[in-house]
Coordinates of C-alpha atoms in Angstrom, one line a residue:
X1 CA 0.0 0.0 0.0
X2 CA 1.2 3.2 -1.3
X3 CA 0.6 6.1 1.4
X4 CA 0.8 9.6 0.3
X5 CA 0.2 12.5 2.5
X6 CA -1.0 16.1 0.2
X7 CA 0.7 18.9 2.8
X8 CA -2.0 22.0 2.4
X9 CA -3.8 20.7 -1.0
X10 CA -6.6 23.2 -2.1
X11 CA -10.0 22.1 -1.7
X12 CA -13.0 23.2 -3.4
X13 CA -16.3 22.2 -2.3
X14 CA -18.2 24.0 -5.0
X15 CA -21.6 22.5 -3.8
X16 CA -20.9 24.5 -0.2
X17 CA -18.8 27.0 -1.4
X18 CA -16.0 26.0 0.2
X19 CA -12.4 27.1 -0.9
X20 CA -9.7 26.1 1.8
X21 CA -6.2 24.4 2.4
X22 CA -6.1 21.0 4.4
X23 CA -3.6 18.1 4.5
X24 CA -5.2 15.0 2.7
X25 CA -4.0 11.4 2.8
X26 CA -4.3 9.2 0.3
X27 CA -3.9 5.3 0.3
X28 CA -3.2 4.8 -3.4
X29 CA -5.6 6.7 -5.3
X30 CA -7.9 6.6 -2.6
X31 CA -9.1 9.4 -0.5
X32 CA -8.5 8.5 2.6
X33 CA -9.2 11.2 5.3
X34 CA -9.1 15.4 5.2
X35 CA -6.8 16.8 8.1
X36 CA -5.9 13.2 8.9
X37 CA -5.3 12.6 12.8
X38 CA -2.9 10.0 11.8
X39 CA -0.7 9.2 9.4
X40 CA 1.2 6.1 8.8
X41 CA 5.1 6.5 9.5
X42 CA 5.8 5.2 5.3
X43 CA 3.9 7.6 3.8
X44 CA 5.5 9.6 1.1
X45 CA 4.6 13.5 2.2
X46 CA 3.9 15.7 -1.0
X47 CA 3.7 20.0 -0.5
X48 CA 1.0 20.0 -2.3
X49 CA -0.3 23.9 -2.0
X50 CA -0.1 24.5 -6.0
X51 CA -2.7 21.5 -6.7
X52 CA -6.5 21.3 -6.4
X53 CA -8.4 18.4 -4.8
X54 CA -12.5 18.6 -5.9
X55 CA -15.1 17.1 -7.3
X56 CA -15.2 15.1 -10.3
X57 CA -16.5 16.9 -13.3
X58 CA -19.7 16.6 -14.9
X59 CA -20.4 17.1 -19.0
X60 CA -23.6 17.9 -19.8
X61 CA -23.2 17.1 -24.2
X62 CA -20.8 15.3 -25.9
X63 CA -20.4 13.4 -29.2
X64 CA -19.7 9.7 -29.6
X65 CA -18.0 8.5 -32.9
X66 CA -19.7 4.9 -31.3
X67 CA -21.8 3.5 -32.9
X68 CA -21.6 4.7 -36.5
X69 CA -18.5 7.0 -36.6
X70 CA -15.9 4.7 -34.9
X71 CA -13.0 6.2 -37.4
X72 CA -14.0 9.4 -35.3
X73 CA -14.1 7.8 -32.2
X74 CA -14.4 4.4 -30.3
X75 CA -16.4 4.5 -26.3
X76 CA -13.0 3.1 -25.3
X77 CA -11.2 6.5 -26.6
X78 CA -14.1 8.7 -25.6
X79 CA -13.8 7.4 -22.0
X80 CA -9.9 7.2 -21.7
X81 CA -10.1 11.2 -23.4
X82 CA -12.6 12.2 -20.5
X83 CA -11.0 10.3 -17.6
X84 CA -7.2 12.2 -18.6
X85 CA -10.2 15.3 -18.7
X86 CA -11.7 14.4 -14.9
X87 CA -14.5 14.4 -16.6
X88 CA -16.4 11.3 -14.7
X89 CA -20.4 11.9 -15.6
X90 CA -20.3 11.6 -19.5
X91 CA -23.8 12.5 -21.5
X92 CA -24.2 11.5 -24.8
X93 CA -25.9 12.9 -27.1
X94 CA -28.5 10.7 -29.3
X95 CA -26.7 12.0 -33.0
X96 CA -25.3 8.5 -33.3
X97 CA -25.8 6.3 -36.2
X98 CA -28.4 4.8 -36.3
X99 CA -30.1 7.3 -33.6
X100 CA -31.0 6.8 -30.3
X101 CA -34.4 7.1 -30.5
X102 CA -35.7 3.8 -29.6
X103 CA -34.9 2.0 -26.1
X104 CA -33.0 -1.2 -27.5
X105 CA -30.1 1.2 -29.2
X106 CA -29.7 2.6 -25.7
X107 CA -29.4 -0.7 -24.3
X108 CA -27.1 -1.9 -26.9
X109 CA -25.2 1.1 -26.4
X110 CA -25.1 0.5 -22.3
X111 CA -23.9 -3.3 -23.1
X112 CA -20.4 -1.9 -24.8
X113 CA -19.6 0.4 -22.1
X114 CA -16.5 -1.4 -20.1
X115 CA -17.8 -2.3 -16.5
X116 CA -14.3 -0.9 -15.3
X117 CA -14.3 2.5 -16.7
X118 CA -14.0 5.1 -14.3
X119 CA -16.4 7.8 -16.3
X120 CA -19.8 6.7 -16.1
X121 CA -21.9 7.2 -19.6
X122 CA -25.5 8.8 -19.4
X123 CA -27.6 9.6 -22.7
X124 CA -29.9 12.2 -24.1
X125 CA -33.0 10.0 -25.8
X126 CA -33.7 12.3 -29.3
X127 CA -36.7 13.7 -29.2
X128 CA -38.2 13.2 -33.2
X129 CA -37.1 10.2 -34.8
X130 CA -33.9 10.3 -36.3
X131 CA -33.8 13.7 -34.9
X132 CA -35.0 14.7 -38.6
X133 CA -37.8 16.8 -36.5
X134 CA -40.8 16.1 -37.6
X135 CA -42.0 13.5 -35.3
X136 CA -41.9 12.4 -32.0
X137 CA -40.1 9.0 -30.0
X138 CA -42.1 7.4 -28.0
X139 CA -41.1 9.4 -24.9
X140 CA -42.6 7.8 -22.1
X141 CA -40.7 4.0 -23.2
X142 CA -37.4 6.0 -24.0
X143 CA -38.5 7.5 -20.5
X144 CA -38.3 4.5 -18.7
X145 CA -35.2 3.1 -20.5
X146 CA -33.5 5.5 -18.2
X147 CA -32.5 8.3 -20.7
X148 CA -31.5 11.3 -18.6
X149 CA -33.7 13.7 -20.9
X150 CA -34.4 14.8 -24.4
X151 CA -32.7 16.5 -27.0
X152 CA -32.3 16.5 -30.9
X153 CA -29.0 18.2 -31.2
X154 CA -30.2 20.9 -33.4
X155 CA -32.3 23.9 -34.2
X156 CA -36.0 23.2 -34.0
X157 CA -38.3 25.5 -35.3
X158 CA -41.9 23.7 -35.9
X159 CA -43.5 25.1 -32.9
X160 CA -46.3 23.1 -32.6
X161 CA -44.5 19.9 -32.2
X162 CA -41.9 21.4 -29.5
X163 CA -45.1 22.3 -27.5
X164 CA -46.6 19.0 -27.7
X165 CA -43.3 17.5 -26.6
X166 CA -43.0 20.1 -23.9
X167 CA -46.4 18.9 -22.8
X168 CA -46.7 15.6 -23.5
X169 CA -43.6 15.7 -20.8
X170 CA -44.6 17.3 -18.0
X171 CA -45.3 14.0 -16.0
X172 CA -42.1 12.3 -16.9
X173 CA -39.9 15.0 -14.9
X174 CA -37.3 14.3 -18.0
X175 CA -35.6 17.8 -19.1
X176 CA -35.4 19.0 -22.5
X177 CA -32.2 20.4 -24.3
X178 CA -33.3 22.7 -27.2
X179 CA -31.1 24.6 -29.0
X180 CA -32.2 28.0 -29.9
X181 CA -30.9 28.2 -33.6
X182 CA -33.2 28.9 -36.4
X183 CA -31.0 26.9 -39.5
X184 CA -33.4 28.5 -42.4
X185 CA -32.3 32.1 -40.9
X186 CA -28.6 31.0 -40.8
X187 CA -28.7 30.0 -44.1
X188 CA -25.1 29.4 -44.9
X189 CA -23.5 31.6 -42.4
X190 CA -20.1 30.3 -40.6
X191 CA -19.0 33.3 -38.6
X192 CA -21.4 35.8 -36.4
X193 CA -22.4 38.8 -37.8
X194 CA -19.3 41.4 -37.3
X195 CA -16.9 44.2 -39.3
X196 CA -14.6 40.9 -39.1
X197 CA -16.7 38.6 -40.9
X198 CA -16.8 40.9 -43.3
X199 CA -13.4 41.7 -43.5
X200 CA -12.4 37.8 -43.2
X201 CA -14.7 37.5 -46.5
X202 CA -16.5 35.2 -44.2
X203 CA -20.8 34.5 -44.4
X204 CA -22.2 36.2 -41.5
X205 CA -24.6 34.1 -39.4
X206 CA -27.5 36.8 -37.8
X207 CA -27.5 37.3 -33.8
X208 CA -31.6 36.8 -34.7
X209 CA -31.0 33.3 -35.8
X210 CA -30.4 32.9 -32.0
X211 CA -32.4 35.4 -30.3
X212 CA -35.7 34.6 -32.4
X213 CA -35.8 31.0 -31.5
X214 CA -34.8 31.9 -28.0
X215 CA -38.2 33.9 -27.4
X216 CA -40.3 31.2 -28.9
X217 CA -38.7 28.8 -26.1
X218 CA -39.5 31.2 -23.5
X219 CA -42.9 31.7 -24.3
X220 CA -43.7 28.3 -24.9
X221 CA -41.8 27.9 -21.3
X222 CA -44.6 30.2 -19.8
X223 CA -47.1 27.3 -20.5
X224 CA -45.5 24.1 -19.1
X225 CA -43.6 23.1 -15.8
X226 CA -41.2 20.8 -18.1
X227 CA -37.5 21.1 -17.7
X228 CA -36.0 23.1 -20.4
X229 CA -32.0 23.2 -20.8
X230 CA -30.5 25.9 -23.3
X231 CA -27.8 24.5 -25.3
X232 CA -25.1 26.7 -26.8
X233 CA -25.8 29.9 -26.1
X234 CA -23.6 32.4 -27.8
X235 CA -24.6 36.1 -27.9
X236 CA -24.9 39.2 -25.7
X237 CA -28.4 39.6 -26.4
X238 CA -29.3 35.7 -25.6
X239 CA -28.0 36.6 -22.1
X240 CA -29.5 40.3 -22.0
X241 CA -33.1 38.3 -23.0
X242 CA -32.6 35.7 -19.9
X243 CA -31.3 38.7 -17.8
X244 CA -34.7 39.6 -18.3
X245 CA -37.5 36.7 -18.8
X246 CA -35.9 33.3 -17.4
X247 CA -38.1 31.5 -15.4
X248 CA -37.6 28.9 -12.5
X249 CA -37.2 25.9 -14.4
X250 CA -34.8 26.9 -17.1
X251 CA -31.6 26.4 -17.4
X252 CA -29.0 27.4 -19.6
X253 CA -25.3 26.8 -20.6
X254 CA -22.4 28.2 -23.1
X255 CA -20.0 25.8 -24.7
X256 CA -16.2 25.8 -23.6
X257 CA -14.7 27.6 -26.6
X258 CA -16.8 30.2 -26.9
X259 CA -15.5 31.5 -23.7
X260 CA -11.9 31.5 -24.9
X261 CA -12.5 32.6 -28.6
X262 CA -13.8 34.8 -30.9
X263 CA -14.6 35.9 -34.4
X264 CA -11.4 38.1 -34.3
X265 CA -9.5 34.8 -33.5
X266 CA -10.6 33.4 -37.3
X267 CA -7.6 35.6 -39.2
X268 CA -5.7 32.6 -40.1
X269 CA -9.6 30.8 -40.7
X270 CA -8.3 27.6 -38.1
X271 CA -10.6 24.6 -39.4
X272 CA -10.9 24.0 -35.7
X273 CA -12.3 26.9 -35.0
X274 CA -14.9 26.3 -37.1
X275 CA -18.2 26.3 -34.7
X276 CA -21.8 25.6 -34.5
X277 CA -23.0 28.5 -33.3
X278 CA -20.2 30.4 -34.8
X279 CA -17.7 32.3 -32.3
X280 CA -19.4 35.5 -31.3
X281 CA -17.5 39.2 -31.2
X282 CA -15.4 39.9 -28.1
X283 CA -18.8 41.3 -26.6
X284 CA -20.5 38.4 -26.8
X285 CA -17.5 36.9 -25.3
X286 CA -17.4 39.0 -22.2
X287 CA -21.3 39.0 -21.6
X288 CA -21.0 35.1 -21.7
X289 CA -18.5 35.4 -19.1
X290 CA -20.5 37.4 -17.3
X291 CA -23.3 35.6 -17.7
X292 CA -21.8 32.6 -15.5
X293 CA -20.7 34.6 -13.1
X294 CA -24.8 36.4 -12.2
X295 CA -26.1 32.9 -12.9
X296 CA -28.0 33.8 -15.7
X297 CA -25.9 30.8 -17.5
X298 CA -25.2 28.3 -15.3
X299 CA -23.3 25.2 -17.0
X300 CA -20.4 25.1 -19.2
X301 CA -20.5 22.3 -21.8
X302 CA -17.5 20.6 -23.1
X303 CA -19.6 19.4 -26.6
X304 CA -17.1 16.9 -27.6
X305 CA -16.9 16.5 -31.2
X306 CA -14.4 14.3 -32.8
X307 CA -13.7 14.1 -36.4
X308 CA -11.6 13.2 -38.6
X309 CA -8.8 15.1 -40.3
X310 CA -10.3 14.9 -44.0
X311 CA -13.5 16.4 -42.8
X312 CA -11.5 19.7 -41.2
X313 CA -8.4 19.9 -43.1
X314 CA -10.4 21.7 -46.0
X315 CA -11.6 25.6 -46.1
X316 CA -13.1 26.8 -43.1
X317 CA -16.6 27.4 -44.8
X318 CA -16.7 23.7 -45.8
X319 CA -15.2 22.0 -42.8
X320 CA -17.8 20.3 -40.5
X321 CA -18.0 22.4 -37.1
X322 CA -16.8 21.3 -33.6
X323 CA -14.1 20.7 -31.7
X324 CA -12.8 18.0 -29.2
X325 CA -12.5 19.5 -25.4
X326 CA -12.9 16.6 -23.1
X327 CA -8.8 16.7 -22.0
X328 CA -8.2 20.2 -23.0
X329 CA -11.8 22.2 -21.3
X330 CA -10.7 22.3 -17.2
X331 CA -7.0 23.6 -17.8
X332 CA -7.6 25.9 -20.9
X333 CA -10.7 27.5 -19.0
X334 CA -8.8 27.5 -15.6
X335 CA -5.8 29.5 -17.1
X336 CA -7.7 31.8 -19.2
X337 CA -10.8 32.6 -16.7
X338 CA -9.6 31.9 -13.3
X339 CA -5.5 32.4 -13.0
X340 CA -7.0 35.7 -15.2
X341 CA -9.7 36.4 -12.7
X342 CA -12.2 36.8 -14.7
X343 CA -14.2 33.9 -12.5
X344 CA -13.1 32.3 -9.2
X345 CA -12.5 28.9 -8.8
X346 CA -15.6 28.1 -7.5
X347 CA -17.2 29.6 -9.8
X348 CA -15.4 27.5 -12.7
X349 CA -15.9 24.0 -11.0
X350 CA -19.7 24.7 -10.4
X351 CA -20.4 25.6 -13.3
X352 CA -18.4 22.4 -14.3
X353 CA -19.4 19.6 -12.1
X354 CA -22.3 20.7 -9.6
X355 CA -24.6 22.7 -11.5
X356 CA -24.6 20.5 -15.0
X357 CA -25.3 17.6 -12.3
X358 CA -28.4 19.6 -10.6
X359 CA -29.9 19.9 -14.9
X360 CA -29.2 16.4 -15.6
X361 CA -31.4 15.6 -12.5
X362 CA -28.6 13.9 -10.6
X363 CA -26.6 14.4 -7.3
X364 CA -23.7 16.6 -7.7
X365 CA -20.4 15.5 -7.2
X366 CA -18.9 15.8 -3.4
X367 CA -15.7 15.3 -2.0
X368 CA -16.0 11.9 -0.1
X369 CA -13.5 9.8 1.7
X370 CA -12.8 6.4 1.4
X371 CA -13.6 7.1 -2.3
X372 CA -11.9 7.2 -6.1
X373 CA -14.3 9.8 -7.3
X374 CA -12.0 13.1 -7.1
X375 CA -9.8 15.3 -9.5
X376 CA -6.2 15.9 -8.5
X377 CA -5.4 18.9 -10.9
X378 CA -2.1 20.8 -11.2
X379 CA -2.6 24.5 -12.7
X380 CA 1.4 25.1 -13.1
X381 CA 1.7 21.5 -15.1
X382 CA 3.1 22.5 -18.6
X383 CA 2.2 19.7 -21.4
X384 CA 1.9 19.5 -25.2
X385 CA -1.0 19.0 -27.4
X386 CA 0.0 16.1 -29.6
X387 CA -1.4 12.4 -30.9
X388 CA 1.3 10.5 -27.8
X389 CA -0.1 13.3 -25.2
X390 CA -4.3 12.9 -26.2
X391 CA -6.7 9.8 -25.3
X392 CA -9.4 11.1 -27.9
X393 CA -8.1 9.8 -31.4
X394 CA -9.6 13.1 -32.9
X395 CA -7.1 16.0 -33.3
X396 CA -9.5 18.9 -34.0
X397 CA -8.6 21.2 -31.7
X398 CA -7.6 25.2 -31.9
X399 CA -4.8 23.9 -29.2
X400 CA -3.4 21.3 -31.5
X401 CA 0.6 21.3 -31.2
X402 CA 0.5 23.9 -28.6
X403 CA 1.4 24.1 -24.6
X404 CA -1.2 24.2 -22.2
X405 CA -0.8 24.6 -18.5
X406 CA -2.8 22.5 -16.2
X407 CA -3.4 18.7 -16.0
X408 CA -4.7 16.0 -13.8
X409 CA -1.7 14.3 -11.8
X410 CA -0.1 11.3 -12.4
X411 CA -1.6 9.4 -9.2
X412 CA -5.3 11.0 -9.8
X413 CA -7.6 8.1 -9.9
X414 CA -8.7 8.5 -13.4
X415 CA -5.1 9.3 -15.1
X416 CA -4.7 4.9 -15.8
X417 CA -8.0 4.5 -16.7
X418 CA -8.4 3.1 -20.6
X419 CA -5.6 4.3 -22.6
X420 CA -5.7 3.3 -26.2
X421 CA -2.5 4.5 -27.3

């Protein structure tokens, strides 16, 4: 038995907002006790007051090349990629091939998952079927297959189906992701509406293709008690709306990237920046940001999106949007938002872990003794984005070949679990 004692690690106890020092012993990678009375005479003492000991992390969407896009990639990868990511509770959404949209392909699904894997693998159940959007699952059996909600993964704009979905499940206590995005207004924009779109030469998407199908949400909202989640926020005037009109039981979050980017960052048109919704103007940027902070946002989603090289090593306008994020989110976000100060570190790991738990309907992570489900994160740890250093076997990322500061340490309990190369 391998004893290690963590001299003054910081803990964050997001659900309690709680951010202190404290001496931790570990038996392995087992948490053992906080301000242990005792400690064995063998174990290995660590200053540990650069690290931070909290709560696993908690992803509200993500892609899965499995089943259908295994070239992408495999469960194996996507669950080594978010264990090296502390990124334990894993939802799926239902864009698979074929679609979720029928109980069995979620039990299939749930068979191939290894028992051993330390993330644990929930799934959104799509709402039409084939998320084509134009009619509905059968909500109630895709209910009680154990589906943690319901969400087609893109814009849906025939009103009078989204209200009888909304309705139809009010009993069921099941949320619903929609994603306000109104495709026929986008038409075949690829970067938001700015002076640098224009100048890039770049098809401007509208702010109203958000903003529009944003007010049709909240009114609808107004009618049911349903749980509504909104997916990929990414303009001022989405938050200014919410600022405004969000009611009790809506929720809303902002993808990783788009707090870290924007449309000025497109000059050299990266495929990997390539976005759905597009990156919005530093403005949009900040009010996200911002956003977070008041609460008016609460999640941040990582929105995994593997994919392979062919599909983003062509121009920007024709690559296929999204990014991977599942290693890179937690120590990208924590040195551009928190060692910047633009949010504290609580505010950062709730709007990781706790609150995407509390929309998913689940308990949110704690710190627990005697237990395996922690993250062990070092800020200062300097590593490089490359194919040995990655779990994921996607490489679109904006940080490809790059140093990033901050990764999970070598004797976290997730850093062994599943790697594939």
């Amino acid at each position: 038995m391998v004893w290690r004692l963590l001299q003054q690690v910081r803990l964050l106890d997001p659900v309690n907002r709680q951010d202190q020092h404290a001496d931790v012993l570990l038996a392995e990678d087992q948490l053992v006790a906080i301000a242990p009375a005792d400690v064995p005479a063998d174990a290995e003492i660590i200053p540990a007051a650069d690290w931070v000991l909290a709560p696993p992390l908690v992803d509200l969407y993500s892609h899965s090349g499995q089943p259908g896009y295994e070239a992408r990639e495999t469960l194996d990868s996507l669950l080594a990629a978010a264990a090296a990511g502390g990124v334990q509770h894993l939802t799926l959404l239902p864009t698979t091939e074929p679609v979720i949209d029928d109980p069995a392909l979620w039990e299939a699904l749930q068979r191939q998952i290894p028992p051993t894997a330390w993330s644990q693998v929930r799934v959104w159940g799509a709402l039409t079927q084939g998320c084509k959007g134009t009619a509905l699952t059968d909500l109630a059996e895709l209910a009680a297959s154990g589906v943690v909600g319901f969400c087609d993964d893109r814009g849906l704009t025939h009103w009078p189906l989204v209200q009888r979905a909304l309705t139809y499940l009010q009993p069921l206590g099941k949320p619903v992701a929609l994603w306000p995005f109104d495709p026929a207004l986008a038409a075949n924009g690829v970067a938001r509406q700015s002076g640098v779109a224009i100048r890039l030469g770049l098809v401007e998407q509208l702010v109203c293709c958000e903003t529009i199908p944003l007010l049709a949400i909240l009114e609808l909202a107004r009618t049911v008690s349903t749980p509504i989640h909104l997916m990929r926020l990414s303009t001022a005037r989405s938050v200014e709306i919410l600022a405004k009109e969000k009611p009790d039981h809506l929720s809303a979050s902002v993808s990783w990237l788009h707090l870290l980017f924007s449309v000025e960052d497109l000059v050299n048109y990266d495929p990997n920046l390539r976005l759905d919704p597009p990156l919005g103007t530093t403005s949009d940027r900040q009010a996200l940001i911002a956003g977070l902070k008041t609460g008016v946002i609460e999640a941040i989603a990582i929105d995994h999106t593997p994919l392979l090289y062919e599909e983003k090593m062509v121009s920007f306008a024709e690559a296929l949007p999204g990014a991977i994020g599942l290693e890179l989110a937690l120590p990208a976000l924590w040195q551009e938002l928190v060692a910047k100060e633009y949010l504290s570190a609580l505010d950062l790991w709730h709007a990781l872990s706790t609150a995407p738990a509390r929309i998913l309907g689940i308990e949110p992570p704690r710190l627990e003794v005697n237990s395996r489900n922690f993250v062990l994160f070092d800020p200062t740890a300097t590593w490089q984005v490359t194919h040995q250093s990655l779990r994921s076997r996607a490489r679109n990322t904006p940080f490809w070949q790059q140093s990033l500061r901050g990764q999970l340490v070598p004797f976290s309990p997730s850093i062994n679990s599943g790697r594939t190369h």
